[in-house]
């Protein structure tokens, strides 16, 4: 299946209606539309050129290097989307994302799809791209819920420590919040995926020659793989970033450089613990 020059021209003619509506109704969005189209053209061209080059080379170490680069790039996106603006979290997130991305992708390609050449660019790079694109938002939500919970409900953390809980037991509540923040969107996606994103992905696979049932099962496997990758990366990230979140006395470090260690904002009464555990 190829698109000819005439087909490309006919495809671009679809822009006529949006341009006419913007002009006819004076929406004042023409400049924004042209800017978006130019940005899309640049991004698509760059991505297409890189993918074509990788498929032409199809070298194992190059594909692995691209996989590591995607993991590192996604880590930057995760930290930015988490809203924490905490540069010290970048290295732990990077270290936590590389191994899960490669291992989960290879698990799907090698064991689930039974590919003899899982590092082939045709399969390896698209799998990595799907994993990174779908999991970045989940990891960012989990990290945001974890660190914001510690920052805004630190009195619960200190209350648990003061009543004999270990550090691990005291942070368990906030870790659970992070896992919830990552899993809730996934469960929503699972329940509604066949009405939103699933048809487009499935039809794209079918149009490329994949069997209907294989395409349907592959969608389910990809969602499960993304979930495992996101949860594993979040768990490893908070383990590796412990020294950035807590000092040697198990006090919360400030979220901004130069601030004093975070102390409990107010005493916590025992009856409030259960309510705080259920909120949000």
Short mmCIF file of C-alpha atoms in Angstrom, two decimals:
data_model
loop_
_atom_site.label_atom_id
_atom_site.label_comp_id
_atom_site.label_asym_id
_atom_site.label_seq_id
_atom_site.Cartn_x
_atom_site.Cartn_y
_atom_site.Cartn_z
CA UNK A 1 0.00 0.00 0.00
CA UNK A 2 1.53 3.27 -1.17
CA UNK A 3 0.38 6.87 -1.56
CA UNK A 4 1.10 8.40 -4.95
CA UNK A 5 1.79 12.05 -5.65
CA UNK A 6 -1.80 12.45 -6.84
CA UNK A 7 -3.03 10.74 -3.67
CA UNK A 8 -0.94 13.13 -1.56
CA UNK A 9 -2.42 16.13 -3.37
CA UNK A 10 -5.95 14.79 -2.91
CA UNK A 11 -5.21 14.18 0.76
CA UNK A 12 -4.02 17.75 1.25
CA UNK A 13 -7.25 18.96 -0.33
CA UNK A 14 -8.95 17.91 2.89
CA UNK A 15 -7.51 21.11 4.36
CA UNK A 16 -9.88 23.11 2.22
CA UNK A 17 -12.83 22.76 4.59
CA UNK A 18 -10.99 23.81 7.81
CA UNK A 19 -9.42 26.76 5.98
CA UNK A 20 -12.80 27.82 4.57
CA UNK A 21 -14.48 27.62 8.01
CA UNK A 22 -11.68 29.67 9.63
CA UNK A 23 -11.97 32.30 6.89
CA UNK A 24 -15.77 32.35 6.61
CA UNK A 25 -16.44 32.60 10.34
CA UNK A 26 -13.48 34.88 11.05
CA UNK A 27 -12.09 32.52 13.71
CA UNK A 28 -8.70 34.24 13.63
CA UNK A 29 -6.94 30.90 13.77
CA UNK A 30 -5.28 30.90 10.35
CA UNK A 31 -1.81 31.72 11.65
CA UNK A 32 -2.14 29.12 14.38
CA UNK A 33 -3.32 26.52 11.87
CA UNK A 34 -0.42 27.22 9.52
CA UNK A 35 2.05 27.10 12.40
CA UNK A 36 0.62 23.78 13.59
CA UNK A 37 0.76 22.35 10.07
CA UNK A 38 4.36 23.46 9.65
CA UNK A 39 5.33 21.95 13.01
CA UNK A 40 3.55 18.71 12.13
CA UNK A 41 5.30 18.56 8.76
CA UNK A 42 8.70 19.05 10.38
CA UNK A 43 8.06 16.46 13.09
CA UNK A 44 6.65 13.88 10.65
CA UNK A 45 9.51 14.43 8.22
CA UNK A 46 12.14 14.12 10.95
CA UNK A 47 10.54 11.03 12.45
CA UNK A 48 10.11 9.47 9.00
CA UNK A 49 13.72 10.16 8.04
CA UNK A 50 15.07 8.71 11.30
CA UNK A 51 12.85 5.63 11.02
CA UNK A 52 13.82 5.07 7.38
CA UNK A 53 17.49 5.36 8.29
CA UNK A 54 17.10 2.89 11.15
CA UNK A 55 15.26 0.42 8.95
CA UNK A 56 17.95 0.71 6.32
CA UNK A 57 20.74 0.05 8.84
CA UNK A 58 18.87 -2.44 11.04
CA UNK A 59 21.87 -2.90 13.34
CA UNK A 60 21.45 -4.41 16.80
CA UNK A 61 23.56 -1.94 18.77
CA UNK A 62 22.01 1.00 16.96
CA UNK A 63 18.50 -0.19 17.86
CA UNK A 64 19.54 -0.68 21.48
CA UNK A 65 21.07 2.80 21.53
CA UNK A 66 17.83 4.23 20.17
CA UNK A 67 15.91 2.34 22.87
CA UNK A 68 18.08 3.86 25.59
CA UNK A 69 17.71 7.31 24.01
CA UNK A 70 13.92 6.95 23.96
CA UNK A 71 13.92 5.94 27.62
CA UNK A 72 16.05 8.94 28.57
CA UNK A 73 13.94 11.32 26.49
CA UNK A 74 10.76 9.97 28.04
CA UNK A 75 12.27 10.56 31.49
CA UNK A 76 12.66 14.24 30.72
CA UNK A 77 9.04 14.35 29.53
CA UNK A 78 7.90 12.52 32.68
CA UNK A 79 9.62 14.94 35.05
CA UNK A 80 8.28 17.96 33.14
CA UNK A 81 4.72 16.58 33.00
CA UNK A 82 4.77 15.64 36.67
CA UNK A 83 4.80 19.34 37.55
CA UNK A 84 7.44 18.85 40.25
CA UNK A 85 10.12 20.93 38.58
CA UNK A 86 12.64 18.99 40.57
CA UNK A 87 15.87 18.56 38.61
CA UNK A 88 17.24 16.11 41.15
CA UNK A 89 14.54 13.64 40.14
CA UNK A 90 15.73 13.47 36.55
CA UNK A 91 18.63 11.07 37.09
CA UNK A 92 16.64 8.58 39.23
CA UNK A 93 13.80 8.54 36.71
CA UNK A 94 16.26 8.01 33.87
CA UNK A 95 17.96 5.16 35.69
CA UNK A 96 14.60 3.60 36.53
CA UNK A 97 13.14 3.73 33.02
CA UNK A 98 15.79 2.11 30.81
CA UNK A 99 15.75 -1.49 32.05
CA UNK A 100 11.94 -1.85 32.37
CA UNK A 101 11.40 -0.41 28.89
CA UNK A 102 13.82 -2.80 27.22
CA UNK A 103 12.83 -5.86 29.27
CA UNK A 104 9.06 -5.45 28.89
CA UNK A 105 9.38 -4.72 25.16
CA UNK A 106 11.55 -7.79 24.63
CA UNK A 107 9.14 -9.88 26.70
CA UNK A 108 6.29 -8.97 24.35
CA UNK A 109 8.28 -9.33 21.15
CA UNK A 110 10.15 -12.50 22.07
CA UNK A 111 7.71 -14.47 24.21
CA UNK A 112 4.24 -13.16 23.38
CA UNK A 113 4.66 -12.58 19.63
CA UNK A 114 7.31 -15.33 19.26
CA UNK A 115 9.46 -13.27 16.92
CA UNK A 116 12.71 -14.87 15.87
CA UNK A 117 14.35 -11.46 15.45
CA UNK A 118 12.92 -9.22 18.19
CA UNK A 119 15.59 -6.55 17.60
CA UNK A 120 14.48 -6.04 14.01
CA UNK A 121 13.81 -2.33 13.52
CA UNK A 122 10.33 -3.05 12.10
CA UNK A 123 9.21 -4.46 15.43
CA UNK A 124 11.61 -3.18 18.10
CA UNK A 125 11.42 0.57 17.47
CA UNK A 126 7.60 0.77 17.08
CA UNK A 127 7.18 -1.28 20.25
CA UNK A 128 9.43 1.09 22.18
CA UNK A 129 7.59 4.07 20.76
CA UNK A 130 4.21 2.69 21.85
CA UNK A 131 5.49 1.93 25.33
CA UNK A 132 7.05 5.36 25.83
CA UNK A 133 4.15 7.29 24.34
CA UNK A 134 1.46 5.53 26.37
CA UNK A 135 3.30 5.24 29.69
CA UNK A 136 4.86 8.70 30.12
CA UNK A 137 1.64 10.28 31.37
CA UNK A 138 0.99 7.42 33.79
CA UNK A 139 4.45 7.65 35.33
CA UNK A 140 4.17 11.43 35.63
CA UNK A 141 0.81 11.15 37.41
CA UNK A 142 2.19 8.56 39.83
CA UNK A 143 5.25 10.65 40.71
CA UNK A 144 3.13 13.77 41.12
CA UNK A 145 0.71 11.99 43.47
CA UNK A 146 3.58 10.54 45.52
CA UNK A 147 5.65 13.69 46.02
CA UNK A 148 2.70 16.07 46.34
CA UNK A 149 1.21 13.73 48.93
CA UNK A 150 4.41 13.88 50.93
CA UNK A 151 4.56 17.66 50.62
CA UNK A 152 0.93 18.42 51.53
CA UNK A 153 0.27 15.60 54.00
CA UNK A 154 3.65 15.43 55.70
CA UNK A 155 1.94 15.50 59.11
CA UNK A 156 0.67 11.97 58.45
CA UNK A 157 4.20 10.82 57.61
CA UNK A 158 5.63 12.29 60.83
CA UNK A 159 2.70 11.00 62.86
CA UNK A 160 3.37 7.45 61.70
CA UNK A 161 7.08 7.77 62.43
CA UNK A 162 6.35 9.16 65.87
CA UNK A 163 4.12 6.20 66.67
CA UNK A 164 6.74 3.57 65.95
CA UNK A 165 6.36 3.00 62.22
CA UNK A 166 9.46 2.39 60.16
CA UNK A 167 10.30 4.66 57.25
CA UNK A 168 9.03 2.05 54.82
CA UNK A 169 5.74 1.72 56.67
CA UNK A 170 5.31 5.49 56.88
CA UNK A 171 5.72 6.07 53.14
CA UNK A 172 3.56 3.08 52.17
CA UNK A 173 0.45 5.28 52.18
CA UNK A 174 2.00 7.71 49.68
CA UNK A 175 3.36 4.91 47.50
CA UNK A 176 -0.14 3.49 47.33
CA UNK A 177 -1.43 6.89 46.21
CA UNK A 178 1.12 6.86 43.40
CA UNK A 179 0.09 3.41 42.23
CA UNK A 180 -3.56 4.45 42.32
CA UNK A 181 -2.81 7.53 40.22
CA UNK A 182 -1.15 5.32 37.58
CA UNK A 183 -3.71 2.52 37.59
CA UNK A 184 -6.95 4.53 37.49
CA UNK A 185 -6.31 5.98 33.97
CA UNK A 186 -5.30 2.52 32.75
CA UNK A 187 -8.50 0.97 34.03
CA UNK A 188 -10.53 3.74 32.42
CA UNK A 189 -8.69 3.12 29.18
CA UNK A 190 -9.33 -0.62 29.42
CA UNK A 191 -13.05 -0.07 29.90
CA UNK A 192 -13.39 2.44 27.07
CA UNK A 193 -10.51 1.66 24.72
CA UNK A 194 -12.72 -0.04 22.12
CA UNK A 195 -14.73 3.16 21.76
CA UNK A 196 -11.77 5.57 21.51
CA UNK A 197 -8.19 4.64 20.57
CA UNK A 198 -8.58 0.92 19.91
CA UNK A 199 -10.45 1.14 16.57
CA UNK A 200 -7.79 3.40 15.04
CA UNK A 201 -4.91 1.20 16.18
CA UNK A 202 -6.67 -2.00 15.20
CA UNK A 203 -7.63 -0.72 11.76
CA UNK A 204 -4.08 0.50 11.23
CA UNK A 205 -2.74 -2.96 12.06
CA UNK A 206 -5.30 -4.66 9.83
CA UNK A 207 -4.50 -2.29 6.94
CA UNK A 208 -0.81 -3.16 7.31
CA UNK A 209 -1.56 -6.85 6.85
CA UNK A 210 -1.97 -8.10 10.42
CA UNK A 211 -4.80 -10.55 11.05
CA UNK A 212 -7.91 -9.21 12.76
CA UNK A 213 -7.67 -11.39 15.87
CA UNK A 214 -3.92 -10.90 16.09
CA UNK A 215 -4.44 -7.13 15.98
CA UNK A 216 -7.13 -7.30 18.66
CA UNK A 217 -5.01 -9.43 20.99
CA UNK A 218 -1.95 -7.26 20.34
CA UNK A 219 -3.87 -4.21 21.57
CA UNK A 220 -4.67 -5.96 24.85
CA UNK A 221 -1.07 -7.10 25.28
CA UNK A 222 0.27 -3.60 24.60
CA UNK A 223 -2.00 -2.05 27.24
CA UNK A 224 -0.90 -4.65 29.80
CA UNK A 225 2.76 -4.17 28.89
CA UNK A 226 2.46 -0.39 29.24
CA UNK A 227 0.89 -0.87 32.67
CA UNK A 228 3.74 -3.10 33.83
CA UNK A 229 6.34 -0.71 32.46
CA UNK A 230 4.74 2.34 34.13
CA UNK A 231 4.32 0.69 37.54
CA UNK A 232 7.83 -0.78 37.52
CA UNK A 233 9.42 2.51 36.50
CA UNK A 234 7.52 4.42 39.19
CA UNK A 235 8.52 1.90 41.87
CA UNK A 236 12.20 1.94 40.88
CA UNK A 237 12.17 5.75 40.58
CA UNK A 238 10.98 6.34 44.14
CA UNK A 239 13.48 3.79 45.44
CA UNK A 240 16.37 5.41 43.60
CA UNK A 241 15.29 8.93 44.52
CA UNK A 242 14.96 8.27 48.26
CA UNK A 243 18.12 10.20 49.06
CA UNK A 244 16.69 13.20 47.22
CA UNK A 245 13.36 13.07 49.09
CA UNK A 246 14.60 12.30 52.62
CA UNK A 247 17.72 13.24 54.56
CA UNK A 248 19.79 10.97 56.80
CA UNK A 249 17.38 11.62 59.69
CA UNK A 250 14.37 10.55 57.57
CA UNK A 251 13.09 14.12 57.43
CA UNK A 252 11.48 15.29 54.20
CA UNK A 253 13.78 17.33 52.04
CA UNK A 254 12.41 20.59 50.58
CA UNK A 255 11.01 20.48 47.08
CA UNK A 256 12.92 23.69 46.29
CA UNK A 257 16.62 24.27 46.72
CA UNK A 258 17.60 26.40 49.71
CA UNK A 259 14.56 25.69 51.85
CA UNK A 260 14.74 24.06 55.26
CA UNK A 261 13.72 20.42 55.70
CA UNK A 262 9.97 19.97 55.71
CA UNK A 263 8.57 19.74 59.22
CA UNK A 264 5.03 18.70 60.14
CA UNK A 265 2.65 21.54 59.35
CA UNK A 266 0.30 20.70 62.23
CA UNK A 267 -0.23 17.91 64.73
CA UNK A 268 -2.29 15.02 63.47
CA UNK A 269 -4.92 13.46 65.66
CA UNK A 270 -5.35 9.68 65.51
CA UNK A 271 -8.91 9.99 64.24
CA UNK A 272 -7.69 11.97 61.22
CA UNK A 273 -5.37 9.26 59.97
CA UNK A 274 -8.12 7.10 58.56
CA UNK A 275 -9.80 10.06 56.88
CA UNK A 276 -6.53 11.21 55.30
CA UNK A 277 -5.91 7.68 54.13
CA UNK A 278 -9.21 7.72 52.20
CA UNK A 279 -9.18 11.18 50.66
CA UNK A 280 -8.43 11.83 47.00
#
